[in-house]
mmCIF file with all atom_site columns, C-alpha atoms in Angstrom:
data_model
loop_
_atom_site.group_PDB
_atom_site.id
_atom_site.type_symbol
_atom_site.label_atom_id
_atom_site.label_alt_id
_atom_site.label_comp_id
_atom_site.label_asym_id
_atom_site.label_entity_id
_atom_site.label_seq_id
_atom_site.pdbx_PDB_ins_code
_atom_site.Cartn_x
_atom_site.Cartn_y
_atom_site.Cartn_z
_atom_site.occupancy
_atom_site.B_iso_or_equiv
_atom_site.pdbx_formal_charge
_atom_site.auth_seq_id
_atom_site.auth_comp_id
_atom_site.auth_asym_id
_atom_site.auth_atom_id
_atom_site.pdbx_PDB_model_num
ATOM 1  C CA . UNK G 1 1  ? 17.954  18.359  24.350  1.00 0.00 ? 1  UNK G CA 1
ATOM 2  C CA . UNK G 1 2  ? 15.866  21.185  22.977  1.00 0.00 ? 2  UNK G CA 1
ATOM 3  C CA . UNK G 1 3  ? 12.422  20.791  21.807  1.00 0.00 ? 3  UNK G CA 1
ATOM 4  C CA . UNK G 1 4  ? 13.183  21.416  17.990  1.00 0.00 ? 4  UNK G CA 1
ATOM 5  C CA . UNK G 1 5  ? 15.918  19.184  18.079  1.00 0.00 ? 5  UNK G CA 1
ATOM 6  C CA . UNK G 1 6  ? 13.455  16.517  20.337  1.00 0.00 ? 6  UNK G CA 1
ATOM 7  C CA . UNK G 1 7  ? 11.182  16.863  17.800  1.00 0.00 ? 7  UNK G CA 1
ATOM 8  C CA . UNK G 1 8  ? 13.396  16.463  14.304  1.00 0.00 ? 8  UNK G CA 1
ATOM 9  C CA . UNK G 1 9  ? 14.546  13.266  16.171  1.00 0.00 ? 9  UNK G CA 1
ATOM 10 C CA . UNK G 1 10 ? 10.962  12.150  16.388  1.00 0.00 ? 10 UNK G CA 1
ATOM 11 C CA . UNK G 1 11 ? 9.885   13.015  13.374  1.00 0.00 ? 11 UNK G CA 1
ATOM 12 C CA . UNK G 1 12 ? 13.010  11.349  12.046  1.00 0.00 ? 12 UNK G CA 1
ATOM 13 C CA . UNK G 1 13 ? 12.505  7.899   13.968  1.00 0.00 ? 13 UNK G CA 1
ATOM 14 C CA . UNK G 1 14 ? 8.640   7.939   12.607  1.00 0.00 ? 14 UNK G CA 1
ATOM 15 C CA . UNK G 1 15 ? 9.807   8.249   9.097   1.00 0.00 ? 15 UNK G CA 1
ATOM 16 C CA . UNK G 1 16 ? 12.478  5.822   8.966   1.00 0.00 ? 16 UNK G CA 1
ATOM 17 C CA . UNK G 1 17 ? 10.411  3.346   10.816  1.00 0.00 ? 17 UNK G CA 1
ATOM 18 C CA . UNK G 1 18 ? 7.244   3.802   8.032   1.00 0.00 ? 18 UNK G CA 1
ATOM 19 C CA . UNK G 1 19 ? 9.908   3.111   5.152   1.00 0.00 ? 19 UNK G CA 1
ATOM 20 C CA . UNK G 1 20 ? 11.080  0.118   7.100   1.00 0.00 ? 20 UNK G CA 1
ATOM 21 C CA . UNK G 1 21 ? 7.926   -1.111  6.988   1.00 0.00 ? 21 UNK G CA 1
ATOM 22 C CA . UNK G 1 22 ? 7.031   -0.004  3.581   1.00 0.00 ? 22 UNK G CA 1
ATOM 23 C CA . UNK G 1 23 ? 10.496  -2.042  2.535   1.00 0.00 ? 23 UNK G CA 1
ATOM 24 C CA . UNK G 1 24 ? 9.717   -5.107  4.625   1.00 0.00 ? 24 UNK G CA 1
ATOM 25 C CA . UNK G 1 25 ? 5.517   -5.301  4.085   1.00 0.00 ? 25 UNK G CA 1
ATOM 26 C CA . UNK G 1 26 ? 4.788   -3.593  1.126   1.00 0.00 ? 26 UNK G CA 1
ATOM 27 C CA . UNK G 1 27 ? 0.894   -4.532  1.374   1.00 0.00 ? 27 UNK G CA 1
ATOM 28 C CA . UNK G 1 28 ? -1.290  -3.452  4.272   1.00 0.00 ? 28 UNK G CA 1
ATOM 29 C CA . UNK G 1 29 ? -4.780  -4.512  5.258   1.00 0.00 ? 29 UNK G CA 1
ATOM 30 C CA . UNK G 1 30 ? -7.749  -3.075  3.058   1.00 0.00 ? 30 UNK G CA 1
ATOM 31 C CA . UNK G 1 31 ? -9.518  -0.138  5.340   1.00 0.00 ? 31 UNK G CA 1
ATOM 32 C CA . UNK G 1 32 ? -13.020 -1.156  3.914   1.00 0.00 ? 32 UNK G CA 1
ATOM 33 C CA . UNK G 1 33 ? -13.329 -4.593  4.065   1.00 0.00 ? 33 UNK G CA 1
ATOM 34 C CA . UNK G 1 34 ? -10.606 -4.831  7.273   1.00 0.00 ? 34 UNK G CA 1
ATOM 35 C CA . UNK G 1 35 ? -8.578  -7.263  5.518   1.00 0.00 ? 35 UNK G CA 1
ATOM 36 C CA . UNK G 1 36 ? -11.645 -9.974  4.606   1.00 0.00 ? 36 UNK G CA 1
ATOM 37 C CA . UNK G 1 37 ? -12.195 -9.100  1.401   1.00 0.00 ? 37 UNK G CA 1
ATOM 38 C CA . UNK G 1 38 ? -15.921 -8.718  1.570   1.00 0.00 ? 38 UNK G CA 1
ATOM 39 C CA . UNK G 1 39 ? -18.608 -7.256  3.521   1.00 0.00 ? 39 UNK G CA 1
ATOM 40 C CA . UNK G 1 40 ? -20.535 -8.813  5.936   1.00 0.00 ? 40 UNK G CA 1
ATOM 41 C CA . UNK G 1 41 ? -24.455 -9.109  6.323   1.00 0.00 ? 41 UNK G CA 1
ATOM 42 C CA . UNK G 1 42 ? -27.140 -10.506 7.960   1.00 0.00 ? 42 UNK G CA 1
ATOM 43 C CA . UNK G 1 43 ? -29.808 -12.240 7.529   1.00 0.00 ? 43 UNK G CA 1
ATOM 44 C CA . UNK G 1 44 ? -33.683 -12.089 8.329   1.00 0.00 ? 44 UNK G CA 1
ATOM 45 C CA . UNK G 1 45 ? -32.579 -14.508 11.173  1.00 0.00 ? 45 UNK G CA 1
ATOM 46 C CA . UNK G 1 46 ? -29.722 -12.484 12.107  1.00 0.00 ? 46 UNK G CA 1
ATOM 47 C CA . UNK G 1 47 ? -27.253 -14.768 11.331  1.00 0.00 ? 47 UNK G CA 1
ATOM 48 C CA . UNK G 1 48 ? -23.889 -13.596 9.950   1.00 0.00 ? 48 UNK G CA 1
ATOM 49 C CA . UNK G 1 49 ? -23.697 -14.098 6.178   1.00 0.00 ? 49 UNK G CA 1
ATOM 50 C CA . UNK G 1 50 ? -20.960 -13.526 3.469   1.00 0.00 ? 50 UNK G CA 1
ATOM 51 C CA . UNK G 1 51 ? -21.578 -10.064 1.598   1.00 0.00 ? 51 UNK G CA 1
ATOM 52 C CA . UNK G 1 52 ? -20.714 -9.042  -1.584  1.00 0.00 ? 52 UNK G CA 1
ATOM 53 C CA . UNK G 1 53 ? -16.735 -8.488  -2.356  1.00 0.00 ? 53 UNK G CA 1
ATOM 54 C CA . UNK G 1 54 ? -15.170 -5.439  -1.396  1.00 0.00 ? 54 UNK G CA 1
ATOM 55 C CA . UNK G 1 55 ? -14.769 -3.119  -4.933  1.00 0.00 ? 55 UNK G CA 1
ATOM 56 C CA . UNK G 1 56 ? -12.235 -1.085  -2.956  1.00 0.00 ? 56 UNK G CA 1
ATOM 57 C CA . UNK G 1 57 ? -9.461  -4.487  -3.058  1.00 0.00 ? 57 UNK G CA 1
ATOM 58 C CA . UNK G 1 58 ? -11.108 -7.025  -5.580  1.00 0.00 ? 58 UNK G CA 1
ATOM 59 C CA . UNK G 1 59 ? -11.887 -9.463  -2.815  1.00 0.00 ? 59 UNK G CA 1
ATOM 60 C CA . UNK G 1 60 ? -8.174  -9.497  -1.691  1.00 0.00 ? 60 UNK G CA 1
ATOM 61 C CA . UNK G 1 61 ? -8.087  -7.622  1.255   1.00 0.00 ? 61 UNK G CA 1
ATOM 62 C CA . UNK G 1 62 ? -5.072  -6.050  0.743   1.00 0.00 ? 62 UNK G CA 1
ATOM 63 C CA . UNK G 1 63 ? -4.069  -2.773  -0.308  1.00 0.00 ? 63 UNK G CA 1
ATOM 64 C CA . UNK G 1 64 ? -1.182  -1.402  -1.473  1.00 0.00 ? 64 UNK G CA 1
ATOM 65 C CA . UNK G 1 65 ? 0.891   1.353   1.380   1.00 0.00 ? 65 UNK G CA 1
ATOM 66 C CA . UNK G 1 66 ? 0.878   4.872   0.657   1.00 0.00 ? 66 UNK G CA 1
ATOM 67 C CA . UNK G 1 67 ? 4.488   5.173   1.292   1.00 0.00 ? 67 UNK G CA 1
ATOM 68 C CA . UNK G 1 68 ? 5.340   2.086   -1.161  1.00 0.00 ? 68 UNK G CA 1
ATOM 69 C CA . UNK G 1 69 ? 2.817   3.266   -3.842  1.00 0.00 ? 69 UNK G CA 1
ATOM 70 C CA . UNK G 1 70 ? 4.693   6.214   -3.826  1.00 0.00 ? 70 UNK G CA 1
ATOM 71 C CA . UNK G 1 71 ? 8.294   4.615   -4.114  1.00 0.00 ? 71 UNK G CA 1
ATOM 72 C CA . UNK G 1 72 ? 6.802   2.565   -7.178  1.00 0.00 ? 72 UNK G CA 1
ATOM 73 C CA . UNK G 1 73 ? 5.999   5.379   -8.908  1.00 0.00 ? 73 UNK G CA 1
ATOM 74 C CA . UNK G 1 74 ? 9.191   7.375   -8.070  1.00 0.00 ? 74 UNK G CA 1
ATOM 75 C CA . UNK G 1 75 ? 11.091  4.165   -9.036  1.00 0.00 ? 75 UNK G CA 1
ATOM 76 C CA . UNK G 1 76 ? 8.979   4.246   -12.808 1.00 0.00 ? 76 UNK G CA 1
ATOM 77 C CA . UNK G 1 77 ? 9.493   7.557   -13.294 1.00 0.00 ? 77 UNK G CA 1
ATOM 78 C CA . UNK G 1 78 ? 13.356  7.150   -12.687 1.00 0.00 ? 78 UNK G CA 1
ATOM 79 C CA . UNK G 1 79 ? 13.392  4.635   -14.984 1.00 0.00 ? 79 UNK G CA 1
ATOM 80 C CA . UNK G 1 80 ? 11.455  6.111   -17.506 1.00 0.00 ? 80 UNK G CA 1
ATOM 81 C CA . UNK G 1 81 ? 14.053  9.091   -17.666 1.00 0.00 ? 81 UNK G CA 1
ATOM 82 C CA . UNK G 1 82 ? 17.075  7.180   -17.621 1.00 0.00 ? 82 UNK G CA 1
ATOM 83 C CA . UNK G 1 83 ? 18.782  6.481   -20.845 1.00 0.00 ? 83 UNK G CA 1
ATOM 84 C CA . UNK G 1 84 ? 20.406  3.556   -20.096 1.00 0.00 ? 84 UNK G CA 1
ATOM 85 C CA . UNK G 1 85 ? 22.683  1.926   -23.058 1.00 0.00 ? 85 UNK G CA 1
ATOM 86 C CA . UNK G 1 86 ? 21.504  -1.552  -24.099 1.00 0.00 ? 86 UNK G CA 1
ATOM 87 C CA . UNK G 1 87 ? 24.307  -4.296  -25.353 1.00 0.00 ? 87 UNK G CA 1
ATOM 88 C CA . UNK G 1 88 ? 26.746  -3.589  -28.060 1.00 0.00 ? 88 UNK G CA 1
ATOM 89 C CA . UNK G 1 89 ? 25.178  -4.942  -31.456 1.00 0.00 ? 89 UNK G CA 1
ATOM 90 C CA . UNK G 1 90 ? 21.730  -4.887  -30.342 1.00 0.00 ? 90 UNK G CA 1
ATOM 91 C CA . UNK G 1 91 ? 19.163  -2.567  -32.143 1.00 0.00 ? 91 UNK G CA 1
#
């Protein structure tokens, strides 16, 4: 196998793999908070103590994947454009 042709089939297995997982877990972890929803502090003990919630997620800790946010909008945008007919009679 050549390297091009090593590398198209690489690039091809990434890919289909990321919309696989797009399709099958449309929501990742948040990259702030690390999935808790909120920050963690300390206090003048140095005890671990709930923060304040992440802005980033609204305290969910989950954000949606680039690849899926994308498809959304590709999907509303197709939608948007399509004239579909409704039922007969209907106004």
């Amino acid at each position: 196998m050549t390297p091009a042709l090593l590398a198209i089939a690489c690039l091809l297995t990434v890919t289909v793999g990321y919309v696989g997982v797009c399709a099958v877990s449309p929501f990742g972890d948040c990259r702030r908070c690390r999935g808790m929803g909120h920050a963690l502090k300390t206090d003048r003990k140095g005890r671990i103590k709930r923060g304040k919630d992440c802005r980033r997620c609204h305290a969910t800790g989950k954000r949606i994947r680039i690849g899926r946010w994308l498809y959304n909008r590709w999907a509303r945008i197709y939608r948007a454009g399509t004239d579909t007919p409704g039922p007969r009679g209907s106004r």
